[in-house]
C-alpha cells in the first residue's frame, strides 16, 4: 500500500522550459513534505520542503505547491537546466507521529539541451 | 567533509555469504536510517534508529537482515546467507531528529553472484 505515489516514472523537458513533477499521498496525517534529488551513484540530496500550513514554498528556480484537499503536491523547476536531470523523490512525514519519512518511487527528469 | 559516510562503496560476493555494510552518520545526528534501492525501484525503508530507543525494524525484508548502532553513532547492516534478490544499493541517512530532512550517504552497491 503506497502512501506516497509518483505516478510518472519519467519526464522529458526542453532546456529553459518548466518541469512539473507530481506527487500524491493518501495518509491525511502527513503534514510535512520534502523533495529529494538523486544523481546516479550518489545518495539523494534534500532539495526543498513544505509544511502543511503553507500552500507554496519557493527557493530560487524551485517551487513546491501543496494542495491539501487533493492530497497532492508538485515541484516546479523553471527554467529547467540540463544539470537538473536526475531522479526526484517526493517524501512525506507526520510530525506528530513516530515514523520516518515515506518516499515515493521517484520520477526521472531528463532536461534536453 | 562532514557528511554521511558509507563503506564499502561497492561489494561483490557469492550467494550464501554474509556481508556487513557500514554507515558513519553526521556527528550529533540522533536519527539513523537504512534504505535500499533495487534496480528501477524507489527507496525501500529498512530500519531506523532514534536516540536510545529500540530501533524500528518494520521494514526489514527477512530475518537474514539485522542492524545495530553502537554508541549512538556508527551503524552496521548485516545480511546473512545472501541471496541474489539482495542485490541493490543500500543507502544510509541521518538526521538531527526524526522529522528533520535526512542527509544521505552515497550508498553501497551490493552485487550477489
XYZ file of C-alpha atoms in Angstrom, chain B residues 2 13 25 30-31 42 45 51 75 88-89 97 113:
13
model
C 31.214 16.057 7.460
C 30.034 -11.512 -3.056
C 26.347 9.354 10.292
C 20.422 11.166 16.669
C 18.376 9.507 13.939
C 12.187 3.589 -5.270
C 12.780 1.696 4.095
C 18.458 8.068 20.054
C 25.770 1.566 12.332
C 20.711 -3.428 -4.562
C 22.147 -0.106 -3.485
C 15.766 14.375 14.708
C 26.640 -13.523 -7.793
